[in-house]
Amino acid sequence: MPDKTNEKEKPSPVEDPRKTDQDISREEKIARLAEAGVDLFPYRAEQTHSVFAIVRDFAALTREGLEEKKAEVVVPGRILSIRKMGRATFATLSDSRAKLQIYLREDQVGEKAYRIFSLLDIGDIIDVRGTLFKTKTGELTVLVQAYAFLAKCQHPLPEKWHGLQDVELRYRRRYLDLIMNPDVGDVFRLRSLMIAEIRRFFDARGYVEVETPMMQPIPGGALARPFKTFHNALGIDLYLRIAPELYLKRLVVGGMEKVYEINRNFRNEGISSEHNPEFTMLEFYEAYSDYHDMMELTEELLHSLCLTLFGKEEFPYGDEVISFKRPFARLKYKDGLLSHSGLAPARFDSRSEVIAFAATLAAENQPLSYGKALDAIFDKLVKPKIVQPTFIIDPPKEISPLAKASREDPEQAERFELVVAGMEIANAFSELSDPQEQRKRFEQQAEELKKGDQESHWIDLDYVQALEYGLPPTGGEGIGIDRLTMLLANRKSIREVILFPLLRPR
RNA sequence: GGCCCGUUAGCUCAAUAGGUAGAGCAGCGGACUCUUAAUCCGCGGGUUGGAGGUUCGAGUCCUCCACGGGUCACCA
């Protein structure tokens, strides 16, 4: 079916929820403020400090110490609560990282300004100028001399005590989530720091960060179903990438010996607490190394992330404590199957029996090949039992069409997955560099594709041609950034670490 | 896609056995110059997700639909 994505479609109008008494009250206030000549949407605001900086720098001082300093501040923020007592008002100002109390007195700001302040609503953004002091209960507070409106909030905020609980609303209107739930901002600040640290890690080792196509004529580098789109001028189908892998290895052919990319992948598959259709992947490739080197590098990376970001090696995750102490455990794929699947070792000798057993686990996607059957058993029975960081080594070659065969067993691939808390966090191999072999593997995949397996790899002859010019021995790896964030931030759903996870449009 | 659970005021939640839809916060009016889930007095606010059905009577029972959460399947 031809894709119509470039044809303009009218955006569905934002529903205008019917007005409530609260909306009406705020409209009236806006009108009254306009009459009073108050500019509700000024162009810029003075600022000597952020709320966060004030709390950080002054909260520890004593009342007397603060008094001596006579600290004058101009600070913007959003009003989260108001406590009015006649001719004086306390309110809470927030900048999403911290909260700061402000204290407004009629005898300080004047009668008119105080009257106008009563038109302030919870949710409004204002700028206050004043002096820091501590109340008799010891709370750091700004005694306000003057204030200005920076933006009017036209809707009531979620309830102040319980915050915003509705999970759907939290994702659909992430801004409300960020305003009401300070933990949420912390997760995304952590994510940002983590990515910055990853860049520092690779840059320090001489890696070059690159960007490769997000729109590809042949979606390669992973076994997954792609999103399809259409380029009008060229008249061709394009696919959103499922992985950058094949392009990054073309760069290694070209002599960029250490490359990495942090960017989005798109897979047209189910949504779950561990899957979002678009997700962020780190991929890195290093010439002259193999998957053993990648294991070392992975341990080093994760260990250093933990120390740099948290200064510790152990983290709570749900009910578990995850330790990133080196070295991580290593478990042969085959041994994992033997020890965790509950299947008698002898039964692995019979290919048909393995396939039959796997079929009882996976109702869909039949008939399974031997390799896929093993993987189904592994994913279902073994992976969930692995809690501590563990390299799962040498899976079947059949499900690893881009990896070199194992030096120890030609039926296995030189590949590992890093599993933590039952989640696959990383996937790496000694990259297959023999173009003839690669062509053969692609052809085998094409057979599977013909049989109806939509997650087989497509044939990419342009990539084979690149290999024909010579890919040096190369270790390559992908690390799921979202899942790594889940681990470090102790979040059980990928939607808690993606600002705008995909939801059905309203 | 299957199964389970949910959807009631702007938000967080109640509502016995099928019998007048409530509370807190938020809002509005009033009192109050160190409060902090401020307090006190008063007021307004609902197509109970939608459409049918059973019943004298449905938030409650039944059917279908929509959306969400969890889980399984697929995947990273």
Coordinates of C-alpha atoms (C1' of nucleotides) in Angstrom, one line a residue:
Chain A
M1 CA 0.0 0.0 0.0
P2 CA 1.5 3.4 -0.9
D3 CA 2.5 5.4 2.0
K4 CA 0.8 8.8 2.4
T5 CA 2.8 10.1 5.3
N6 CA 3.9 13.2 3.4
E7 CA 0.4 14.3 2.6
K8 CA -0.7 16.9 4.9
E9 CA -3.4 15.8 7.3
K10 CA -5.3 18.2 9.4
P11 CA -4.2 17.9 12.9
S12 CA -7.1 16.9 15.0
P13 CA -8.2 19.9 17.0
V14 CA -7.3 19.9 20.6
E15 CA -10.5 19.1 22.5
D16 CA -11.7 22.0 24.4
P17 CA -12.9 20.4 27.6
R18 CA -15.9 22.2 28.8
K19 CA -15.2 25.0 31.1
T20 CA -15.4 24.4 34.8
D21 CA -15.9 26.9 37.5
Q22 CA -12.2 27.0 38.0
D23 CA -11.5 27.9 34.4
I24 CA -14.1 30.7 34.6
S25 CA -12.6 32.0 37.8
R26 CA -9.2 32.2 36.2
E27 CA -10.5 33.9 33.1
E28 CA -12.0 36.5 35.3
K29 CA -8.8 37.1 37.1
I30 CA -6.9 37.5 33.9
A31 CA -9.4 40.1 32.9
R32 CA -9.0 41.9 36.2
L33 CA -5.2 41.8 35.9
A34 CA -5.4 43.2 32.4
E35 CA -7.6 46.1 33.7
A36 CA -5.0 46.8 36.4
G37 CA -2.4 47.0 33.6
V38 CA -0.4 43.9 34.6
D39 CA 1.6 42.3 31.8
L40 CA 0.9 38.6 32.2
F41 CA 3.3 37.5 29.5
P42 CA 6.4 39.6 29.7
Y43 CA 9.5 39.1 27.4
R44 CA 12.1 38.3 30.0
A45 CA 12.7 38.2 33.7
E46 CA 15.4 39.2 36.1
Q47 CA 17.1 36.4 38.0
T48 CA 20.0 36.4 40.4
H49 CA 19.4 32.9 41.6
S50 CA 17.3 29.8 40.8
V51 CA 15.2 28.3 43.6
F52 CA 17.5 25.3 43.5
A53 CA 20.6 27.5 44.0
I54 CA 19.1 29.4 46.9
V55 CA 18.2 26.2 48.7
R56 CA 21.6 24.7 48.0
D57 CA 23.5 27.8 49.1
F58 CA 21.5 29.2 52.0
A59 CA 19.4 26.4 53.6
A60 CA 22.2 25.3 55.9
L61 CA 22.8 28.8 57.4
T62 CA 21.5 29.7 60.8
R63 CA 18.8 32.4 61.3
E64 CA 21.5 34.7 62.6
G65 CA 24.0 33.8 59.9
L66 CA 21.4 34.5 57.2
E67 CA 20.4 37.8 58.9
E68 CA 23.9 39.0 58.8
K69 CA 24.3 38.2 55.1
K70 CA 21.2 40.3 54.1
A71 CA 21.0 38.2 51.0
E72 CA 19.0 39.9 48.3
V73 CA 17.6 37.6 45.6
V74 CA 15.6 37.9 42.4
V75 CA 14.1 34.4 41.8
P76 CA 11.6 33.1 39.3
G77 CA 9.4 30.0 39.9
R78 CA 6.0 28.4 39.8
I79 CA 3.6 28.8 42.7
L80 CA 2.6 25.5 44.1
S81 CA 0.7 26.5 47.2
I82 CA -0.7 29.6 48.8
R83 CA -1.4 30.2 52.5
K84 CA -3.1 33.5 52.9
M85 CA -3.6 35.1 56.3
G86 CA -5.2 38.5 55.9
R87 CA -2.5 41.1 55.3
A88 CA 0.3 38.5 54.9
T89 CA 0.6 35.5 52.6
F90 CA 3.0 32.6 52.4
A91 CA 3.4 30.7 49.2
T92 CA 5.6 28.0 47.8
L93 CA 7.8 28.7 44.8
S94 CA 9.2 25.8 42.7
D95 CA 11.6 25.4 39.9
S96 CA 11.1 21.6 39.6
R97 CA 14.3 20.8 41.4
A98 CA 13.6 22.5 44.7
K99 CA 10.9 24.5 46.6
L100 CA 11.3 27.8 48.4
Q101 CA 8.8 29.6 50.6
I102 CA 8.1 33.2 49.9
Y103 CA 6.5 35.6 52.4
L104 CA 4.5 38.6 51.2
R105 CA 3.3 41.3 53.5
E106 CA 1.1 44.2 52.7
D107 CA 3.4 46.6 54.7
Q108 CA 6.3 45.5 52.5
V109 CA 4.9 45.5 49.0
G110 CA 2.2 48.1 49.4
E111 CA -1.5 48.0 49.5
K112 CA -2.1 47.9 45.7
A113 CA 0.5 45.2 44.9
Y114 CA -0.9 43.1 47.8
R115 CA -4.4 43.4 46.4
I116 CA -3.2 42.3 43.0
F117 CA -1.4 39.4 44.5
S118 CA -4.7 38.0 45.6
L119 CA -5.4 37.4 41.9
L120 CA -2.5 35.0 41.9
D121 CA -3.4 31.4 41.3
I122 CA -1.6 28.1 42.1
G123 CA 0.3 27.3 39.0
D124 CA 1.2 30.9 38.0
I125 CA 4.9 31.6 37.3
I126 CA 6.2 34.7 39.0
D127 CA 9.4 36.5 39.8
V128 CA 10.0 37.7 43.3
R129 CA 12.6 40.2 44.6
G130 CA 13.4 40.1 48.3
T131 CA 15.6 39.2 51.2
L132 CA 16.3 35.8 52.5
F133 CA 15.4 35.0 56.1
K134 CA 14.4 32.1 58.3
T135 CA 11.0 31.8 59.9
K136 CA 10.6 31.0 63.5
T137 CA 10.2 27.4 62.5
G138 CA 13.5 27.6 60.7
E139 CA 12.3 27.5 57.1
L140 CA 14.3 29.4 54.5
T141 CA 12.0 32.1 53.1
V142 CA 12.1 35.2 50.8
L143 CA 10.6 38.3 52.4
V144 CA 9.2 39.8 49.2
Q145 CA 9.7 43.4 48.3
A146 CA 8.4 43.2 44.8
Y147 CA 7.0 40.6 42.4
A148 CA 6.0 40.3 38.8
F149 CA 3.8 37.9 36.8
L150 CA 5.8 35.8 34.3
A151 CA 3.0 33.6 33.1
K152 CA -0.6 32.9 34.1
C153 CA -1.7 29.3 34.6
Q154 CA -5.2 29.0 33.3
H155 CA -6.0 25.6 34.7
P156 CA -6.0 24.2 38.2
L157 CA -3.0 22.0 38.9
P158 CA -3.5 18.4 40.2
E159 CA -4.1 18.0 43.9
K160 CA -1.2 19.3 46.0
W161 CA -1.0 16.4 48.4
H162 CA -1.3 13.3 46.2
G163 CA 0.1 15.0 43.1
L164 CA -0.7 13.6 39.7
Q165 CA -1.3 9.9 39.9
D166 CA -3.1 9.0 36.7
V167 CA -0.5 7.2 34.7
E168 CA -2.0 8.0 31.4
L169 CA -2.2 11.7 32.2
R170 CA 1.4 11.7 33.5
Y171 CA 2.6 10.5 30.1
R172 CA 0.2 12.5 27.9
R173 CA 0.9 15.7 29.8
R174 CA 4.4 15.1 31.0
Y175 CA 4.7 18.8 31.9
L176 CA 2.2 18.3 34.6
D177 CA 4.0 15.3 35.8
L178 CA 7.2 17.3 36.0
I179 CA 5.5 20.2 37.8
M180 CA 3.9 17.9 40.4
N181 CA 6.3 15.0 40.9
P182 CA 9.9 16.0 41.6
D183 CA 11.2 12.4 41.2
V184 CA 10.3 12.5 37.5
G185 CA 12.7 15.3 36.8
D186 CA 15.4 13.5 38.7
V187 CA 15.1 10.5 36.5
F188 CA 15.5 12.5 33.3
R189 CA 18.4 14.5 34.8
L190 CA 20.1 11.2 35.6
R191 CA 19.5 10.0 32.1
S192 CA 21.1 13.1 30.7
L193 CA 24.1 12.8 33.0
M194 CA 24.5 9.2 32.1
I195 CA 24.6 9.9 28.4
A196 CA 27.0 12.7 28.9
E197 CA 29.2 10.3 30.9
I198 CA 29.0 7.7 28.2
R199 CA 30.2 10.2 25.6
R200 CA 33.0 11.2 27.9
F201 CA 34.0 7.6 28.3
F202 CA 34.2 6.8 24.6
D203 CA 35.7 10.2 23.6
A204 CA 38.5 9.6 26.2
R205 CA 39.3 6.3 24.4
G206 CA 39.7 7.9 21.0
Y207 CA 36.3 7.0 19.7
V208 CA 34.6 9.2 17.1
E209 CA 30.9 9.9 17.5
V210 CA 29.0 9.6 14.2
E211 CA 25.5 9.8 12.9
T212 CA 24.3 7.3 10.3
P213 CA 21.0 7.1 8.4
M214 CA 17.7 6.9 10.3
M215 CA 15.9 6.3 7.0
Q216 CA 17.3 3.3 5.2
P217 CA 16.4 1.5 1.9
I218 CA 17.2 -1.9 3.6
P219 CA 16.5 -2.0 7.3
G220 CA 19.4 -4.1 8.7
G221 CA 21.5 -4.8 11.7
A222 CA 18.9 -6.6 13.8
L223 CA 16.1 -9.1 13.6
A224 CA 13.0 -7.0 13.8
R225 CA 10.1 -5.6 11.9
P226 CA 10.5 -2.0 10.6
F227 CA 8.4 1.0 10.1
K228 CA 7.9 1.9 6.4
T229 CA 7.7 5.3 4.8
F230 CA 8.0 6.8 1.3
H231 CA 10.2 9.4 -0.2
N232 CA 8.3 11.4 -2.8
A233 CA 11.1 12.9 -4.9
L234 CA 13.0 9.7 -5.2
G235 CA 9.8 7.6 -5.4
I236 CA 11.2 4.9 -3.1
D237 CA 10.2 3.1 0.0
L238 CA 12.4 3.8 3.0
Y239 CA 12.4 2.2 6.4
L240 CA 13.1 3.8 9.8
R241 CA 16.2 2.1 11.0
I242 CA 16.0 -0.9 13.3
A243 CA 19.7 -0.5 14.0
P244 CA 22.7 1.5 12.8
E245 CA 25.0 -1.5 12.8
L246 CA 25.7 -2.1 9.1
Y247 CA 26.4 1.6 8.5
L248 CA 28.8 1.8 11.5
K249 CA 30.7 -1.2 10.2
R250 CA 31.0 0.4 6.7
L251 CA 32.7 3.2 8.6
V252 CA 35.2 0.7 10.1
V253 CA 35.9 -0.6 6.6
G254 CA 36.6 3.0 5.7
G255 CA 39.2 3.3 8.4
M256 CA 37.3 4.9 11.2
E257 CA 38.6 2.4 13.7
K258 CA 36.6 3.4 16.7
V259 CA 33.1 4.8 16.2
Y260 CA 30.0 5.1 18.3
E261 CA 26.5 6.4 17.9
I262 CA 23.8 7.3 20.4
N263 CA 20.5 7.6 18.6
R264 CA 17.0 6.3 18.1
N265 CA 16.0 2.9 16.7
F266 CA 12.5 2.1 15.6
R267 CA 10.9 -1.3 15.7
N268 CA 7.4 -2.0 14.6
E269 CA 6.6 -4.3 17.4
G270 CA 4.7 -4.6 20.6
I271 CA 4.7 -2.1 23.4
S272 CA 5.4 -3.3 26.9
S273 CA 7.1 -2.2 30.1
E274 CA 10.4 -3.0 28.4
H275 CA 9.6 -1.9 24.9
N276 CA 8.8 1.4 23.2
P277 CA 8.6 1.5 19.4
E278 CA 11.3 4.1 19.4
F279 CA 14.1 3.7 21.8
T280 CA 17.7 4.9 22.2
M281 CA 20.6 2.7 21.4
L282 CA 24.3 3.1 22.0
E283 CA 26.3 1.2 19.4
F284 CA 30.1 1.1 19.3
Y285 CA 32.7 -0.7 17.1
E286 CA 36.3 -1.1 17.6
A287 CA 38.7 -2.4 15.0
Y288 CA 41.3 -5.1 15.9
S289 CA 39.3 -6.3 18.8
D290 CA 36.9 -9.2 19.5
Y291 CA 34.0 -9.9 21.8
H292 CA 36.3 -10.6 24.7
D293 CA 37.6 -7.1 24.5
M294 CA 34.0 -5.9 24.3
M295 CA 33.2 -7.7 27.5
E296 CA 36.1 -5.9 29.2
L297 CA 35.0 -2.6 27.8
T298 CA 31.4 -3.1 28.9
E299 CA 32.4 -3.9 32.5
E300 CA 34.6 -0.8 32.5
L301 CA 31.9 1.4 31.1
L302 CA 29.1 0.2 33.5
H303 CA 31.4 0.2 36.5
S304 CA 32.7 3.7 35.8
L305 CA 29.1 5.0 35.2
C306 CA 28.1 3.7 38.6
L307 CA 31.1 5.3 40.3
T308 CA 30.9 8.6 38.5
L309 CA 27.1 9.0 38.8
F310 CA 26.6 7.6 42.2
G311 CA 29.9 6.8 43.8
K312 CA 28.9 3.2 44.5
E313 CA 28.7 -0.2 42.8
E314 CA 25.5 -1.5 44.1
F315 CA 21.9 -0.4 43.4
P316 CA 18.5 -1.3 44.6
Y317 CA 16.3 -2.5 41.7
G318 CA 12.8 -3.5 42.8
D319 CA 13.4 -6.1 45.5
E320 CA 16.9 -6.9 44.4
V321 CA 20.3 -5.3 44.9
I322 CA 22.3 -5.2 41.7
S323 CA 26.1 -5.2 42.0
F324 CA 28.2 -3.9 39.2
K325 CA 31.4 -5.1 40.8
R326 CA 33.9 -6.4 38.3
P327 CA 34.2 -8.9 36.9
F328 CA 30.6 -9.7 35.9
A329 CA 29.5 -13.3 35.8
R330 CA 30.0 -15.2 32.5
L331 CA 27.6 -18.0 31.5
K332 CA 27.7 -20.1 28.4
Y333 CA 24.4 -19.9 26.6
K334 CA 24.4 -23.7 26.5
D335 CA 25.2 -24.0 30.2
G336 CA 22.4 -21.6 30.9
L337 CA 20.0 -23.8 29.1
L338 CA 21.2 -26.9 30.8
S339 CA 21.1 -25.5 34.3
H340 CA 18.1 -23.2 34.2
S341 CA 15.6 -24.5 31.7
G342 CA 14.6 -27.5 33.7
L343 CA 14.9 -29.6 30.6
A344 CA 16.9 -32.8 30.9
P345 CA 20.3 -32.4 29.1
A346 CA 19.6 -35.5 27.0
R347 CA 16.6 -33.8 25.4
F348 CA 18.8 -31.1 23.9
D349 CA 20.3 -33.8 21.7
S350 CA 17.1 -34.1 19.7
R351 CA 16.4 -31.1 17.5
S352 CA 12.8 -32.0 17.0
E353 CA 12.2 -32.5 20.7
V354 CA 13.7 -29.0 21.4
I355 CA 11.5 -27.5 18.7
A356 CA 8.4 -29.3 20.1
F357 CA 9.2 -28.1 23.6
A358 CA 9.7 -24.5 22.5
A359 CA 6.4 -24.7 20.6
T360 CA 4.7 -25.3 23.9
L361 CA 6.2 -22.0 25.2
A362 CA 5.6 -19.8 22.2
A363 CA 2.2 -20.2 20.8
E364 CA 2.9 -17.9 17.9
N365 CA 5.5 -17.7 15.1
Q366 CA 5.6 -21.5 14.4
P367 CA 7.2 -23.5 13.0
L368 CA 10.4 -22.7 14.9
S369 CA 13.8 -23.5 13.6
Y370 CA 16.2 -25.2 16.0
G371 CA 18.1 -22.0 16.8
K372 CA 14.9 -20.0 17.4
A373 CA 13.6 -22.8 19.5
L374 CA 16.6 -22.7 21.7
D375 CA 16.3 -18.9 22.0
A376 CA 12.6 -19.1 22.9
I377 CA 13.5 -21.5 25.7
F378 CA 16.3 -19.2 26.8
D379 CA 14.3 -16.0 26.8
K380 CA 11.4 -17.7 28.6
L381 CA 13.0 -19.8 31.1
V382 CA 16.6 -18.7 31.6
K383 CA 16.8 -14.9 31.2
P384 CA 14.2 -14.0 33.8
K385 CA 16.2 -15.9 36.4
I386 CA 19.4 -13.9 35.8
V387 CA 19.5 -11.0 38.2
Q388 CA 23.1 -10.0 38.6
P389 CA 25.0 -8.6 35.6
T390 CA 25.9 -11.7 33.5
F391 CA 27.4 -12.1 30.1
I392 CA 25.5 -14.8 28.3
I393 CA 28.1 -16.2 25.9
D394 CA 28.0 -17.9 22.5
P395 CA 24.3 -18.3 21.4
P396 CA 23.4 -20.3 18.3
K397 CA 25.0 -19.0 15.1
E398 CA 21.6 -19.3 13.4
I399 CA 20.1 -16.4 15.3
S400 CA 23.3 -14.3 14.9
P401 CA 23.7 -13.7 11.2
L402 CA 26.2 -10.8 11.7
A403 CA 28.6 -12.5 14.1
K404 CA 31.6 -14.7 13.5
A405 CA 31.3 -18.4 14.3
S406 CA 32.7 -19.4 17.6
R407 CA 36.3 -20.5 17.6
E408 CA 35.3 -23.4 19.9
D409 CA 32.1 -24.6 18.2
P410 CA 31.1 -23.8 14.6
E411 CA 27.4 -24.0 15.5
Q412 CA 27.7 -21.1 17.9
A413 CA 28.4 -17.5 17.4
E414 CA 31.0 -15.4 19.1
R415 CA 28.5 -13.2 20.7
F416 CA 27.3 -12.2 24.2
E417 CA 24.3 -10.6 25.7
L418 CA 24.6 -8.8 29.0
V419 CA 21.6 -9.6 31.1
V420 CA 20.7 -7.7 34.3
A421 CA 17.5 -8.0 36.3
G422 CA 16.1 -10.3 33.6
M423 CA 16.6 -7.6 30.9
E424 CA 18.9 -7.7 28.0
I425 CA 21.0 -4.6 28.3
A426 CA 23.7 -5.2 25.8
N427 CA 24.4 -7.4 22.8
A428 CA 27.8 -7.7 21.2
F429 CA 29.8 -9.9 18.8
S430 CA 33.0 -10.5 17.1
E431 CA 31.8 -9.0 13.8
L432 CA 31.5 -11.3 10.8
S433 CA 34.0 -10.0 8.3
D434 CA 34.1 -12.7 5.6
P435 CA 31.9 -11.4 2.7
Q436 CA 31.3 -14.9 1.3
E437 CA 30.1 -16.1 4.7
Q438 CA 28.1 -13.0 5.2
R439 CA 26.3 -13.5 1.9
K440 CA 25.6 -17.1 2.8
R441 CA 24.1 -16.1 6.2
F442 CA 21.9 -13.4 4.5
E443 CA 20.7 -16.1 2.1
Q444 CA 19.8 -18.4 5.0
Q445 CA 17.9 -15.5 6.6
A446 CA 16.1 -14.9 3.3
E447 CA 14.9 -18.5 3.4
E448 CA 13.4 -17.9 6.8
L449 CA 11.9 -14.7 5.5
K450 CA 10.2 -16.7 2.7
K451 CA 8.9 -19.2 5.2
G452 CA 7.1 -16.3 6.8
D453 CA 9.4 -15.3 9.6
Q454 CA 9.1 -11.5 9.5
E455 CA 12.0 -11.0 11.9
S456 CA 14.7 -12.4 9.7
H457 CA 17.4 -10.3 8.2
W458 CA 17.1 -8.9 4.7
I459 CA 19.8 -9.4 2.2
D460 CA 22.0 -6.3 1.9
L461 CA 24.4 -6.8 -1.0
D462 CA 25.7 -3.2 -0.7
Y463 CA 26.9 -4.2 2.8
V464 CA 28.5 -7.4 1.5
Q465 CA 30.3 -5.3 -1.1
A466 CA 31.7 -3.1 1.7
L467 CA 33.0 -6.2 3.4
E468 CA 34.6 -7.2 0.2
Y469 CA 36.9 -4.3 0.6
G470 CA 38.0 -5.6 4.0
L471 CA 36.6 -5.3 7.4
P472 CA 39.4 -5.8 10.0
P473 CA 38.7 -7.9 13.0
T474 CA 36.2 -5.9 14.9
G475 CA 34.3 -6.1 18.1
G476 CA 30.9 -4.3 18.1
E477 CA 28.2 -3.8 20.7
G478 CA 24.8 -2.2 21.3
I479 CA 23.6 -1.0 24.7
G480 CA 20.0 -0.1 25.3
I481 CA 20.1 3.4 26.9
D482 CA 16.5 3.3 28.1
R483 CA 16.9 0.0 29.9
L484 CA 20.2 1.1 31.4
T485 CA 18.4 4.2 32.7
M486 CA 15.7 1.9 34.2
L487 CA 18.4 0.0 36.0
L488 CA 20.2 3.0 37.4
A489 CA 17.0 5.0 38.2
N490 CA 15.2 1.9 39.7
R491 CA 12.3 2.2 37.4
K492 CA 10.3 -0.9 36.3
S493 CA 8.7 0.6 33.2
I494 CA 10.5 2.0 30.1
R495 CA 7.8 4.6 30.1
E496 CA 9.2 6.1 33.2
V497 CA 12.5 6.8 31.5
I498 CA 11.2 8.1 28.1
L499 CA 9.7 11.6 28.3
F500 CA 7.0 11.0 25.7
P501 CA 6.4 7.3 25.3
L502 CA 4.1 6.3 22.4
L503 CA 0.4 6.3 23.4
R504 CA -2.6 6.0 21.2
P505 CA -3.6 9.5 20.2
R506 CA -6.7 10.8 21.9
Chain B
rG1 C1' -3.9 -9.9 19.9
rG2 C1' -5.5 -13.1 24.7
rC3 C1' -6.7 -12.8 30.0
rC4 C1' -7.4 -9.8 34.6
rC5 C1' -8.4 -5.1 36.7
rG6 C1' -9.9 -0.1 36.2
rU7 C1' -12.7 4.6 34.3
rU8 C1' -17.5 8.7 39.8
rA9 C1' -16.4 16.8 40.7
rG10 C1' -10.4 20.3 38.1
rC11 C1' -7.2 16.4 41.3
rU12 C1' -7.1 12.1 45.0
rC13 C1' -10.8 8.9 46.4
rA14 C1' -15.7 7.1 48.9
rA15 C1' -20.8 5.3 48.0
rU16 C1' -23.7 -1.1 52.6
rA17 C1' -28.0 -5.5 49.8
rG18 C1' -30.0 -2.2 43.3
rG19 C1' -33.2 2.9 46.8
rU20 C1' -32.0 11.1 47.1
rA21 C1' -24.2 10.6 44.2
rG22 C1' -20.4 12.2 49.0
rA23 C1' -15.4 13.7 51.4
rG24 C1' -10.6 16.1 51.2
rC25 C1' -7.8 19.2 48.2
rA26 C1' -8.6 22.9 44.5
rG27 C1' -12.4 27.1 43.3
rC28 C1' -15.8 31.3 45.1
rG29 C1' -17.4 34.8 49.4
rG30 C1' -15.9 36.2 54.5
rA31 C1' -12.2 36.4 59.1
rC32 C1' -7.0 36.3 60.0
rU33 C1' 0.5 40.0 59.5
rC34 C1' 5.4 33.5 61.1
rU35 C1' 2.0 30.0 57.9
rU36 C1' 3.6 25.3 55.8
rA37 C1' -1.6 19.3 53.9
rA38 C1' -2.5 26.8 57.7
rU39 C1' -7.1 27.4 60.5
rC40 C1' -12.3 29.0 61.1
rC41 C1' -17.4 30.3 58.9
rG42 C1' -20.4 30.0 54.4
rC43 C1' -21.3 28.7 49.0
rG44 C1' -21.1 26.6 44.2
rG45 C1' -19.3 22.4 41.4
rG46 C1' -21.4 15.7 38.4
rU47 C1' -24.5 13.3 31.2
rU48 C1' -20.8 8.3 37.4
rG49 C1' -16.1 6.9 30.0
rG50 C1' -20.0 5.9 25.7
rA51 C1' -24.4 3.1 23.7
rG52 C1' -28.0 -0.4 24.6
rG53 C1' -30.6 -3.8 28.1
rU54 C1' -32.9 -5.8 32.9
rU55 C1' -35.8 -3.3 36.8
rC56 C1' -41.0 0.6 39.8
rG57 C1' -35.9 2.3 40.4
rA58 C1' -28.9 1.3 37.9
rG59 C1' -22.6 4.5 39.9
rU60 C1' -24.0 -0.6 41.4
rC61 C1' -26.5 -6.2 37.5
rC62 C1' -26.1 -7.9 31.9
rU63 C1' -24.2 -7.0 26.6
rC64 C1' -21.3 -4.3 23.3
rC65 C1' -17.8 -0.3 22.4
rA66 C1' -13.7 3.3 23.8
rC67 C1' -9.5 4.4 26.6
rG68 C1' -5.9 3.1 30.3
rG69 C1' -3.0 -0.2 33.8
rG70 C1' -1.1 -5.1 34.8
rU71 C1' 0.1 -9.7 32.6
rC72 C1' 1.0 -13.3 28.7
rA73 C1' 2.6 -13.7 23.5
rC74 C1' 6.5 -11.1 20.1
rC75 C1' 10.8 -8.2 20.7
rA76 C1' 15.8 -5.1 22.7

